mmCIF file of C-alpha atoms in Angstrom:
data_model
loop_
_atom_site.group_PDB
_atom_site.id
_atom_site.type_symbol
_atom_site.label_atom_id
_atom_site.label_comp_id
_atom_site.label_asym_id
_atom_site.label_seq_id
_atom_site.Cartn_x
_atom_site.Cartn_y
_atom_site.Cartn_z
ATOM 1 C CA UNK Q 1 2.220 -4.338 6.793
ATOM 2 C CA UNK Q 2 4.457 -1.449 7.659
ATOM 3 C CA UNK Q 3 7.693 -1.443 5.576
ATOM 4 C CA UNK Q 4 10.527 0.058 7.611
ATOM 5 C CA UNK Q 5 13.627 0.714 5.533
ATOM 6 C CA UNK Q 6 16.503 1.358 8.078
ATOM 7 C CA UNK Q 7 18.918 1.784 5.260
ATOM 8 C CA UNK Q 8 16.983 4.621 3.507
ATOM 9 C CA UNK Q 9 15.383 5.610 6.957
ATOM 10 C CA UNK Q 10 11.842 5.524 5.556
ATOM 11 C CA UNK Q 11 8.593 4.171 6.973
ATOM 12 C CA UNK Q 12 6.021 3.228 4.289
ATOM 13 C CA UNK Q 13 2.411 2.692 5.370
ATOM 14 C CA UNK Q 14 -0.544 1.749 3.393
ATOM 15 C CA UNK Q 15 -4.022 3.207 4.048
ATOM 16 C CA UNK Q 16 -7.118 1.941 2.263
ATOM 17 C CA UNK Q 17 -10.315 3.900 1.762
ATOM 18 C CA UNK Q 18 -13.136 1.485 1.791
ATOM 19 C CA UNK Q 19 -16.924 1.979 1.335
ATOM 20 C CA UNK Q 20 -19.942 1.316 -0.953
ATOM 21 C CA UNK Q 21 -20.066 2.437 -4.614
ATOM 22 C CA UNK Q 22 -20.319 6.229 -5.163
ATOM 23 C CA UNK Q 23 -19.672 7.074 -1.417
ATOM 24 C CA UNK Q 24 -16.764 9.529 -2.200
ATOM 25 C CA UNK Q 25 -13.546 7.407 -1.718
ATOM 26 C CA UNK Q 26 -11.926 8.746 -4.898
ATOM 27 C CA UNK Q 27 -13.171 12.244 -4.104
ATOM 28 C CA UNK Q 28 -11.351 12.067 -0.824
ATOM 29 C CA UNK Q 29 -8.111 11.183 -2.544
ATOM 30 C CA UNK Q 30 -8.771 13.821 -5.228
ATOM 31 C CA UNK Q 31 -9.161 16.591 -2.582
ATOM 32 C CA UNK Q 32 -6.019 15.449 -0.689
ATOM 33 C CA UNK Q 33 -4.134 15.412 -4.042
ATOM 34 C CA UNK Q 34 -5.341 18.941 -4.946
ATOM 35 C CA UNK Q 35 -4.365 20.397 -1.564
ATOM 36 C CA UNK Q 36 -1.005 18.822 -1.053
ATOM 37 C CA UNK Q 37 2.173 20.653 -1.615
ATOM 38 C CA UNK Q 38 3.541 19.257 -4.922
ATOM 39 C CA UNK Q 39 6.840 18.313 -3.502
ATOM 40 C CA UNK Q 40 5.099 16.039 -0.949
ATOM 41 C CA UNK Q 41 2.958 13.987 -3.363
ATOM 42 C CA UNK Q 42 3.422 11.776 -6.230
ATOM 43 C CA UNK Q 43 1.042 11.249 -9.077
ATOM 44 C CA UNK Q 44 -2.614 10.283 -8.412
ATOM 45 C CA UNK Q 45 -3.238 7.185 -10.373
ATOM 46 C CA UNK Q 46 -6.810 6.102 -11.102
ATOM 47 C CA UNK Q 47 -7.605 2.866 -12.762
ATOM 48 C CA UNK Q 48 -11.218 3.809 -13.630
ATOM 49 C CA UNK Q 49 -13.772 2.892 -16.276
ATOM 50 C CA UNK Q 50 -14.677 5.332 -19.052
ATOM 51 C CA UNK Q 51 -17.481 6.624 -16.789
ATOM 52 C CA UNK Q 52 -15.045 7.468 -14.106
ATOM 53 C CA UNK Q 53 -16.090 4.535 -11.912
ATOM 54 C CA UNK Q 54 -13.087 2.966 -9.977
ATOM 55 C CA UNK Q 55 -12.215 -0.266 -11.775
ATOM 56 C CA UNK Q 56 -9.310 -1.495 -9.785
ATOM 57 C CA UNK Q 57 -7.901 1.218 -7.531
ATOM 58 C CA UNK Q 58 -6.813 4.824 -7.070
ATOM 59 C CA UNK Q 59 -3.301 5.402 -5.618
ATOM 60 C CA UNK Q 60 -1.749 8.407 -4.038
ATOM 61 C CA UNK Q 61 1.700 8.384 -2.474
ATOM 62 C CA UNK Q 62 2.123 11.101 0.209
ATOM 63 C CA UNK Q 63 5.300 12.152 2.001
ATOM 64 C CA UNK Q 64 4.238 13.661 5.381
ATOM 65 C CA UNK Q 65 7.591 14.649 6.863
ATOM 66 C CA UNK Q 66 9.768 12.914 9.463
ATOM 67 C CA UNK Q 67 9.005 11.160 12.707
ATOM 68 C CA UNK Q 68 12.035 10.243 14.948
ATOM 69 C CA UNK Q 69 14.338 10.791 11.921
ATOM 70 C CA UNK Q 70 12.394 8.551 9.652
ATOM 71 C CA UNK Q 71 10.617 9.851 6.535
ATOM 72 C CA UNK Q 72 7.019 8.781 6.698
ATOM 73 C CA UNK Q 73 5.462 7.903 3.454
ATOM 74 C CA UNK Q 74 1.733 7.119 3.291
ATOM 75 C CA UNK Q 75 0.316 5.164 0.304
ATOM 76 C CA UNK Q 76 -3.370 5.850 0.062
ATOM 77 C CA UNK Q 77 -5.438 3.374 -1.989
ATOM 78 C CA UNK Q 78 -9.214 3.291 -2.723
ATOM 79 C CA UNK Q 79 -11.079 0.101 -3.525
ATOM 80 C CA UNK Q 80 -13.804 -0.162 -6.256
ATOM 81 C CA UNK Q 81 -16.941 0.030 -4.249
ATOM 82 C CA UNK Q 82 -19.306 -1.723 -6.616
ATOM 83 C CA UNK Q 83 -20.437 -5.109 -5.161
ATOM 84 C CA UNK Q 84 -19.258 -7.228 -8.155
ATOM 85 C CA UNK Q 85 -15.666 -6.033 -7.759
ATOM 86 C CA UNK Q 86 -15.038 -8.003 -4.624
ATOM 87 C CA UNK Q 87 -12.081 -10.041 -5.960
ATOM 88 C CA UNK Q 88 -10.192 -6.675 -6.608
ATOM 89 C CA UNK Q 89 -11.093 -5.346 -3.163
ATOM 90 C CA UNK Q 90 -9.539 -8.301 -1.513
ATOM 91 C CA UNK Q 91 -6.294 -7.729 -3.434
ATOM 92 C CA UNK Q 92 -6.028 -4.154 -2.383
ATOM 93 C CA UNK Q 93 -6.467 -4.958 1.207
ATOM 94 C CA UNK Q 94 -3.225 -7.025 1.218
ATOM 95 C CA UNK Q 95 -0.594 -5.464 3.294
ATOM 96 C CA UNK Q 96 -2.987 -2.709 4.719
ATOM 97 C CA UNK Q 97 -1.910 -0.770 7.853
ATOM 98 C CA UNK Q 98 -5.051 1.288 8.292
ATOM 99 C CA UNK Q 99 -8.567 1.611 6.856
ATOM 100 C CA UNK Q 100 -10.808 4.569 6.428
ATOM 101 C CA UNK Q 101 -14.509 3.626 5.971
ATOM 102 C CA UNK Q 102 -16.360 6.205 3.984
ATOM 103 C CA UNK Q 103 -19.971 5.972 4.548
ATOM 104 C CA UNK Q 104 -22.648 7.698 2.261
ATOM 105 C CA UNK Q 105 -24.901 9.766 4.545
ATOM 106 C CA UNK Q 106 -27.975 9.445 2.365
ATOM 107 C CA UNK Q 107 -30.703 7.461 3.968
ATOM 108 C CA UNK Q 108 -31.136 5.338 0.953
ATOM 109 C CA UNK Q 109 -27.559 4.167 1.241
ATOM 110 C CA UNK Q 110 -27.702 2.958 4.788
ATOM 111 C CA UNK Q 111 -28.021 -0.725 3.876
ATOM 112 C CA UNK Q 112 -25.259 -0.317 1.263
ATOM 113 C CA UNK Q 113 -22.982 1.001 4.040
ATOM 114 C CA UNK Q 114 -23.882 -1.874 6.361
ATOM 115 C CA UNK Q 115 -23.301 -4.404 3.657
ATOM 116 C CA UNK Q 116 -19.897 -2.751 2.782
ATOM 117 C CA UNK Q 117 -18.742 -2.920 6.503
ATOM 118 C CA UNK Q 118 -19.696 -6.573 6.521
ATOM 119 C CA UNK Q 119 -17.767 -7.083 3.427
ATOM 120 C CA UNK Q 120 -14.694 -5.191 4.831
ATOM 121 C CA UNK Q 121 -14.826 -7.427 7.938
ATOM 122 C CA UNK Q 122 -14.969 -10.589 5.911
ATOM 123 C CA UNK Q 123 -12.260 -9.640 3.449
ATOM 124 C CA UNK Q 124 -9.869 -8.366 6.348
ATOM 125 C CA UNK Q 125 -10.331 -11.739 7.972
ATOM 126 C CA UNK Q 126 -9.317 -13.509 4.835
ATOM 127 C CA UNK Q 127 -6.221 -11.526 4.715
ATOM 128 C CA UNK Q 128 -5.501 -12.365 8.308
ATOM 129 C CA UNK Q 129 -6.469 -9.000 9.933
ATOM 130 C CA UNK Q 130 -9.133 -8.250 12.514
ATOM 131 C CA UNK Q 131 -11.316 -5.184 12.136
ATOM 132 C CA UNK Q 132 -11.428 -4.972 15.933
ATOM 133 C CA UNK Q 133 -7.669 -4.295 16.105
ATOM 134 C CA UNK Q 134 -6.622 -2.720 12.922
ATOM 135 C CA UNK Q 135 -6.296 1.058 12.812
ATOM 136 C CA UNK Q 136 -9.768 2.220 11.585
ATOM 137 C CA UNK Q 137 -11.548 5.461 11.155
ATOM 138 C CA UNK Q 138 -15.151 6.108 10.027
ATOM 139 C CA UNK Q 139 -16.242 9.034 7.849
ATOM 140 C CA UNK Q 140 -19.840 10.158 7.172
ATOM 141 C CA UNK Q 141 -19.570 11.814 3.769
ATOM 142 C CA UNK Q 142 -21.936 13.998 1.742
ATOM 143 C CA UNK Q 143 -23.233 15.836 4.891
ATOM 144 C CA UNK Q 144 -24.287 18.714 2.581
ATOM 145 C CA UNK Q 145 -27.010 16.720 0.913
ATOM 146 C CA UNK Q 146 -30.657 17.227 1.843
ATOM 147 C CA UNK Q 147 -31.311 13.474 2.227
ATOM 148 C CA UNK Q 148 -28.749 12.785 4.841
ATOM 149 C CA UNK Q 149 -29.508 10.732 7.985
ATOM 150 C CA UNK Q 150 -28.943 12.300 11.391
ATOM 151 C CA UNK Q 151 -25.261 11.732 12.449
ATOM 152 C CA UNK Q 152 -26.012 10.105 15.740
ATOM 153 C CA UNK Q 153 -28.418 7.689 13.998
ATOM 154 C CA UNK Q 154 -25.544 6.776 11.540
ATOM 155 C CA UNK Q 155 -23.105 6.408 14.446
ATOM 156 C CA UNK Q 156 -25.457 4.003 16.123
ATOM 157 C CA UNK Q 157 -25.798 1.798 13.067
ATOM 158 C CA UNK Q 158 -22.294 2.034 11.659
ATOM 159 C CA UNK Q 159 -19.801 2.636 14.392
ATOM 160 C CA UNK Q 160 -18.410 -0.648 15.540
ATOM 161 C CA UNK Q 161 -15.780 -0.092 18.147
ATOM 162 C CA UNK Q 162 -15.871 3.599 19.035
ATOM 163 C CA UNK Q 163 -13.582 4.350 16.234
ATOM 164 C CA UNK Q 164 -12.915 8.114 15.533
ATOM 165 C CA UNK Q 165 -15.710 9.302 13.420
ATOM 166 C CA UNK Q 166 -15.830 12.428 11.219
ATOM 167 C CA UNK Q 167 -18.512 14.197 9.307
ATOM 168 C CA UNK Q 168 -17.364 15.245 5.930
ATOM 169 C CA UNK Q 169 -18.138 16.766 2.503
ATOM 170 C CA UNK Q 170 -15.367 15.396 0.305
ATOM 171 C CA UNK Q 171 -16.238 17.615 -2.647
ATOM 172 C CA UNK Q 172 -15.434 20.756 -0.622
ATOM 173 C CA UNK Q 173 -12.862 19.015 1.580
ATOM 174 C CA UNK Q 174 -14.592 19.448 4.865
ATOM 175 C CA UNK Q 175 -13.484 16.710 7.226
ATOM 176 C CA UNK Q 176 -11.081 15.029 4.627
ATOM 177 C CA UNK Q 177 -7.762 15.952 6.286
ATOM 178 C CA UNK Q 178 -9.213 15.307 9.817
ATOM 179 C CA UNK Q 179 -10.034 11.782 8.623
ATOM 180 C CA UNK Q 180 -6.600 11.224 7.131
ATOM 181 C CA UNK Q 181 -4.878 12.594 10.195
ATOM 182 C CA UNK Q 182 -6.927 10.311 12.492
ATOM 183 C CA UNK Q 183 -6.011 7.184 10.620
ATOM 184 C CA UNK Q 184 -2.292 8.169 10.244
ATOM 185 C CA UNK Q 185 -2.200 8.821 13.989
ATOM 186 C CA UNK Q 186 -3.486 5.365 14.745
ATOM 187 C CA UNK Q 187 -1.172 3.681 12.279
ATOM 188 C CA UNK Q 188 1.947 5.543 13.665
ATOM 189 C CA UNK Q 189 0.866 4.853 17.348
ATOM 190 C CA UNK Q 190 0.480 1.232 16.284
ATOM 191 C CA UNK Q 191 4.206 1.176 15.443
ATOM 192 C CA UNK Q 192 4.938 1.774 19.062
ATOM 193 C CA UNK Q 193 3.388 -1.440 20.158
ATOM 194 C CA UNK Q 194 5.675 -3.506 17.873
ATOM 195 C CA UNK D 1 3.554 -7.885 19.872
ATOM 196 C CA UNK D 2 4.820 -8.464 16.415
ATOM 197 C CA UNK D 3 7.617 -6.835 14.571
ATOM 198 C CA UNK D 4 6.783 -5.414 11.253
ATOM 199 C CA UNK D 5 6.797 -7.970 8.518
ATOM 200 C CA UNK D 6 9.606 -6.460 6.356
ATOM 201 C CA UNK D 7 12.417 -4.669 8.004
ATOM 202 C CA UNK D 8 15.489 -3.983 5.906
ATOM 203 C CA UNK D 9 18.875 -3.267 7.356
ATOM 204 C CA UNK D 10 21.881 -1.663 5.626
ATOM 205 C CA UNK D 11 23.729 -4.946 5.086
ATOM 206 C CA UNK D 12 20.907 -6.667 3.197
ATOM 207 C CA UNK D 13 19.902 -3.473 1.360
ATOM 208 C CA UNK D 14 23.528 -3.170 0.082
ATOM 209 C CA UNK D 15 23.519 -6.879 -1.036
ATOM 210 C CA UNK D 16 20.180 -6.328 -2.878
ATOM 211 C CA UNK D 17 21.497 -3.277 -4.646
ATOM 212 C CA UNK D 18 24.572 -5.060 -5.663
ATOM 213 C CA UNK D 19 22.621 -7.972 -7.038
ATOM 214 C CA UNK D 20 20.303 -5.523 -9.029
ATOM 215 C CA UNK D 21 23.302 -3.595 -10.373
ATOM 216 C CA UNK D 22 24.912 -6.750 -11.519
ATOM 217 C CA UNK D 23 21.674 -7.769 -13.260
ATOM 218 C CA UNK D 24 21.167 -4.465 -14.945
ATOM 219 C CA UNK D 25 24.773 -4.452 -16.374
ATOM 220 C CA UNK D 26 24.719 -8.189 -17.314
ATOM 221 C CA UNK D 27 21.432 -7.991 -19.035
ATOM 222 C CA UNK D 28 22.058 -4.703 -20.514
ATOM 223 C CA UNK D 29 18.800 -3.354 -19.027
ATOM 224 C CA UNK D 30 17.658 0.200 -18.538
ATOM 225 C CA UNK D 31 16.108 -0.183 -15.198
ATOM 226 C CA UNK D 32 15.902 -2.909 -12.604
ATOM 227 C CA UNK D 33 13.817 -2.662 -9.497
ATOM 228 C CA UNK D 34 12.501 -4.686 -6.665
ATOM 229 C CA UNK D 35 8.972 -4.195 -5.201
ATOM 230 C CA UNK D 36 7.286 -5.891 -2.339
ATOM 231 C CA UNK D 37 4.046 -7.614 -3.266
ATOM 232 C CA UNK D 38 2.107 -4.834 -1.478
ATOM 233 C CA UNK D 39 3.459 -2.246 -3.845
ATOM 234 C CA UNK D 40 6.313 -0.796 -1.721
ATOM 235 C CA UNK D 41 9.370 -0.166 -3.567
ATOM 236 C CA UNK D 42 12.420 -1.900 -2.033
ATOM 237 C CA UNK D 43 15.264 -0.870 -4.321
ATOM 238 C CA UNK D 44 15.847 0.410 -7.813
ATOM 239 C CA UNK D 45 18.882 0.914 -9.992
ATOM 240 C CA UNK D 46 19.512 2.223 -13.582
ATOM 241 C CA UNK D 47 18.229 5.102 -15.405
ATOM 242 C CA UNK D 48 15.655 6.328 -12.976
ATOM 243 C CA UNK D 49 15.633 10.053 -13.628
ATOM 244 C CA UNK D 50 12.611 10.087 -15.962
ATOM 245 C CA UNK D 51 10.752 7.328 -14.252
ATOM 246 C CA UNK D 52 8.083 7.652 -11.657
ATOM 247 C CA UNK D 53 9.203 4.596 -9.563
ATOM 248 C CA UNK D 54 6.534 5.038 -6.884
ATOM 249 C CA UNK D 55 3.810 4.694 -9.345
ATOM 250 C CA UNK D 56 5.607 1.938 -11.165
ATOM 251 C CA UNK D 57 5.760 -0.022 -7.856
ATOM 252 C CA UNK D 58 2.142 0.323 -7.156
ATOM 253 C CA UNK D 59 0.940 -0.570 -10.580
ATOM 254 C CA UNK D 60 3.311 -3.501 -10.858
ATOM 255 C CA UNK D 61 2.015 -4.940 -7.570
ATOM 256 C CA UNK D 62 -1.524 -4.319 -8.760
ATOM 257 C CA UNK D 63 -0.661 -6.096 -11.979
ATOM 258 C CA UNK D 64 0.851 -9.024 -10.206
ATOM 259 C CA UNK D 65 -1.978 -9.281 -7.650
ATOM 260 C CA UNK D 66 -4.585 -9.428 -10.460
ATOM 261 C CA UNK D 67 -2.600 -11.990 -12.372
ATOM 262 C CA UNK D 68 -2.190 -14.023 -9.164
ATOM 263 C CA UNK D 69 -6.059 -13.859 -8.935
ATOM 264 C CA UNK D 70 -6.370 -15.151 -12.424
ATOM 265 C CA UNK D 71 -3.865 -17.949 -11.849
ATOM 266 C CA UNK D 72 -5.849 -19.185 -8.767
ATOM 267 C CA UNK D 73 -9.114 -19.094 -10.692
ATOM 268 C CA UNK D 74 -7.631 -21.705 -13.077
ATOM 269 C CA UNK D 75 -6.019 -23.637 -10.499
ATOM 270 C CA UNK D 76 -2.434 -22.411 -10.658
ATOM 271 C CA UNK D 77 -0.522 -21.066 -7.620
ATOM 272 C CA UNK D 78 0.866 -18.176 -9.391
ATOM 273 C CA UNK D 79 2.221 -17.064 -12.848
ATOM 274 C CA UNK D 80 5.820 -16.625 -11.886
ATOM 275 C CA UNK D 81 6.762 -14.608 -15.011
ATOM 276 C CA UNK D 82 4.943 -11.793 -16.799
ATOM 277 C CA UNK D 83 6.210 -10.108 -19.881
ATOM 278 C CA UNK D 84 4.919 -6.838 -21.568
ATOM 279 C CA UNK D 85 6.110 -6.011 -24.858
ATOM 280 C CA UNK D 86 6.078 -2.464 -26.129
ATOM 281 C CA UNK D 87 7.231 -0.809 -29.340
ATOM 282 C CA UNK D 88 10.349 0.482 -27.701
ATOM 283 C CA UNK D 89 10.567 -0.666 -24.161
ATOM 284 C CA UNK D 90 9.623 -3.909 -22.586
ATOM 285 C CA UNK D 91 8.872 -5.054 -19.001
ATOM 286 C CA UNK D 92 9.813 -8.415 -17.604
ATOM 287 C CA UNK D 93 8.413 -9.186 -14.188
ATOM 288 C CA UNK D 94 9.221 -12.199 -12.060
ATOM 289 C CA UNK D 95 8.318 -13.223 -8.480
ATOM 290 C CA UNK D 96 11.151 -13.862 -6.146
ATOM 291 C CA UNK D 97 10.682 -16.163 -3.049
ATOM 292 C CA UNK D 98 6.905 -15.763 -3.486
ATOM 293 C CA UNK D 99 6.962 -12.375 -1.827
ATOM 294 C CA UNK D 100 8.877 -9.775 -3.838
ATOM 295 C CA UNK D 101 8.620 -8.716 -7.445
ATOM 296 C CA UNK D 102 11.627 -8.287 -9.664
ATOM 297 C CA UNK D 103 11.067 -5.845 -12.655
ATOM 298 C CA UNK D 104 13.350 -5.340 -15.552
ATOM 299 C CA UNK D 105 12.776 -2.591 -18.082
ATOM 300 C CA UNK D 106 14.759 -3.021 -21.254
ATOM 301 C CA UNK D 107 14.832 -1.996 -24.979
ATOM 302 C CA UNK D 108 16.210 -3.240 -28.239
ATOM 303 C CA UNK D 109 19.809 -2.947 -27.099
ATOM 304 C CA UNK D 110 19.305 -6.368 -25.420
ATOM 305 C CA UNK D 111 16.999 -9.378 -25.938
ATOM 306 C CA UNK D 112 14.366 -11.187 -24.013
ATOM 307 C CA UNK D 113 16.523 -14.330 -24.066
ATOM 308 C CA UNK D 114 19.517 -12.563 -22.308
ATOM 309 C CA UNK D 115 17.167 -10.852 -19.815
ATOM 310 C CA UNK D 116 15.539 -14.140 -18.896
ATOM 311 C CA UNK D 117 18.903 -15.865 -18.504
ATOM 312 C CA UNK D 118 20.353 -13.100 -16.287
ATOM 313 C CA UNK D 119 17.117 -12.795 -14.252
ATOM 314 C CA UNK D 120 17.333 -16.486 -13.363
ATOM 315 C CA UNK D 121 20.747 -16.069 -11.832
ATOM 316 C CA UNK D 122 19.776 -12.807 -10.072
ATOM 317 C CA UNK D 123 16.601 -14.621 -8.671
ATOM 318 C CA UNK D 124 18.828 -17.327 -7.059
ATOM 319 C CA UNK D 125 20.950 -14.535 -5.443
ATOM 320 C CA UNK D 126 17.946 -12.607 -4.175
ATOM 321 C CA UNK D 127 16.100 -15.666 -2.809
ATOM 322 C CA UNK D 128 19.151 -16.237 -0.651
ATOM 323 C CA UNK D 129 19.246 -12.695 0.555
ATOM 324 C CA UNK D 130 15.464 -12.775 1.376
ATOM 325 C CA UNK D 131 16.065 -16.018 3.233
ATOM 326 C CA UNK D 132 18.651 -14.201 5.342
ATOM 327 C CA UNK D 133 16.309 -11.366 5.903
ATOM 328 C CA UNK D 134 13.481 -13.778 7.099
ATOM 329 C CA UNK D 135 15.918 -15.671 9.370
ATOM 330 C CA UNK D 136 17.334 -12.388 10.790
ATOM 331 C CA UNK D 137 13.783 -11.067 11.390
ATOM 332 C CA UNK D 138 12.818 -14.337 13.106
ATOM 333 C CA UNK D 139 15.956 -14.344 15.239
ATOM 334 C CA UNK D 140 15.421 -10.728 16.239
ATOM 335 C CA UNK D 141 11.826 -11.321 17.001
ATOM 336 C CA UNK D 142 12.773 -14.070 19.422
ATOM 337 C CA UNK D 143 15.682 -12.297 20.873
ATOM 338 C CA UNK D 144 14.064 -8.950 21.150
ATOM 339 C CA UNK D 145 10.507 -9.952 21.931
ATOM 340 C CA UNK D 146 10.947 -8.632 25.462
ATOM 341 C CA UNK D 147 12.321 -5.180 24.657
ATOM 342 C CA UNK D 148 12.571 -4.532 20.844
ATOM 343 C CA UNK D 149 14.388 -1.318 20.688
ATOM 344 C CA UNK D 150 12.050 0.410 18.149
ATOM 345 C CA UNK D 151 12.864 3.970 17.274
ATOM 346 C CA UNK D 152 9.121 4.554 17.300
ATOM 347 C CA UNK D 153 8.513 3.600 20.887
ATOM 348 C CA UNK D 154 8.708 7.327 21.793
ATOM 349 C CA UNK D 155 6.358 8.619 19.252
ATOM 350 C CA UNK D 156 4.182 11.394 20.729
ATOM 351 C CA UNK D 157 0.849 13.011 19.727
ATOM 352 C CA UNK D 158 2.948 16.211 19.007
ATOM 353 C CA UNK D 159 5.147 14.345 16.515
ATOM 354 C CA UNK D 160 2.025 13.338 14.600
ATOM 355 C CA UNK D 161 0.496 16.904 14.815
ATOM 356 C CA UNK D 162 3.722 18.242 13.401
ATOM 357 C CA UNK D 163 3.406 16.022 10.434
ATOM 358 C CA UNK D 164 0.198 17.614 9.398
ATOM 359 C CA UNK D 165 1.143 21.181 10.181
ATOM 360 C CA UNK D 166 3.859 21.367 7.567
#
């Protein structure tokens, strides 16, 4: 749900990074945080366990500048990827405007990716959204590892509606901003239709 | 074609601010703010200089969402009031019209009893305002369904590229 404040001339949008455990959602946010001008970002909040696994969510507010005189503010969230945190994942999807699915490129994680997309589809439906129409971008992360699957094979298995797809190495930042930009573009273009 | 769920115009924004200001002064609170259940801050008044209100909004919504989940697990619809007590500052959280969250931060210069009393009155006011907002949105939706004059109808690819080049 985009929140448009005509009084303060602000648009607030919520982007959620989704994906299986340890696929690099938090690393995406961390890189964006590290590389953003301090004036344009708020604090990166991580509700994580002592071993740095996301427990509830990470949150990064980002001011991107103005569109048509409105300040655009993106709120980036990650979900906890581990299977048993499903109740928390549902809560974070509330009011979402766009989703980035971060897939782990390692062959051994293919089933986890597939399962997580299925989970996303189900949880979106429960919140009244449809994965077929919501702004959605796919990222193949960890392309630097020796055990990665070929990208075209991943595309065949994971791409569901010809959504924009990016190869990435979140630890070095490759593909991270391209992914964010693609989802931001879809969310803002979606505003036109309303 | 749907309009965004929450659209806030000057008139309602002003009314909300007035109501929050009144609550802050009547309850002798440090900060009063209003957050949408999705974590977007709607309005804030009081001593905000040292406060990261964006983070506060997101965490409050997370807190309420988690508590709502707990409520449903035990068969309640929601827990409509949450209270966090600290050594110096306290946070009082209540749900207005089932969709927005009213947060009051206060210290020893006032009391929980007074805050509760004043919050109750403010909630009645805010509920009315949000009813108006919902009605207005519904009216506009019907009236403007054909040609909603959105300022974003003209967004171009260049506009978006520019956002990322800064």
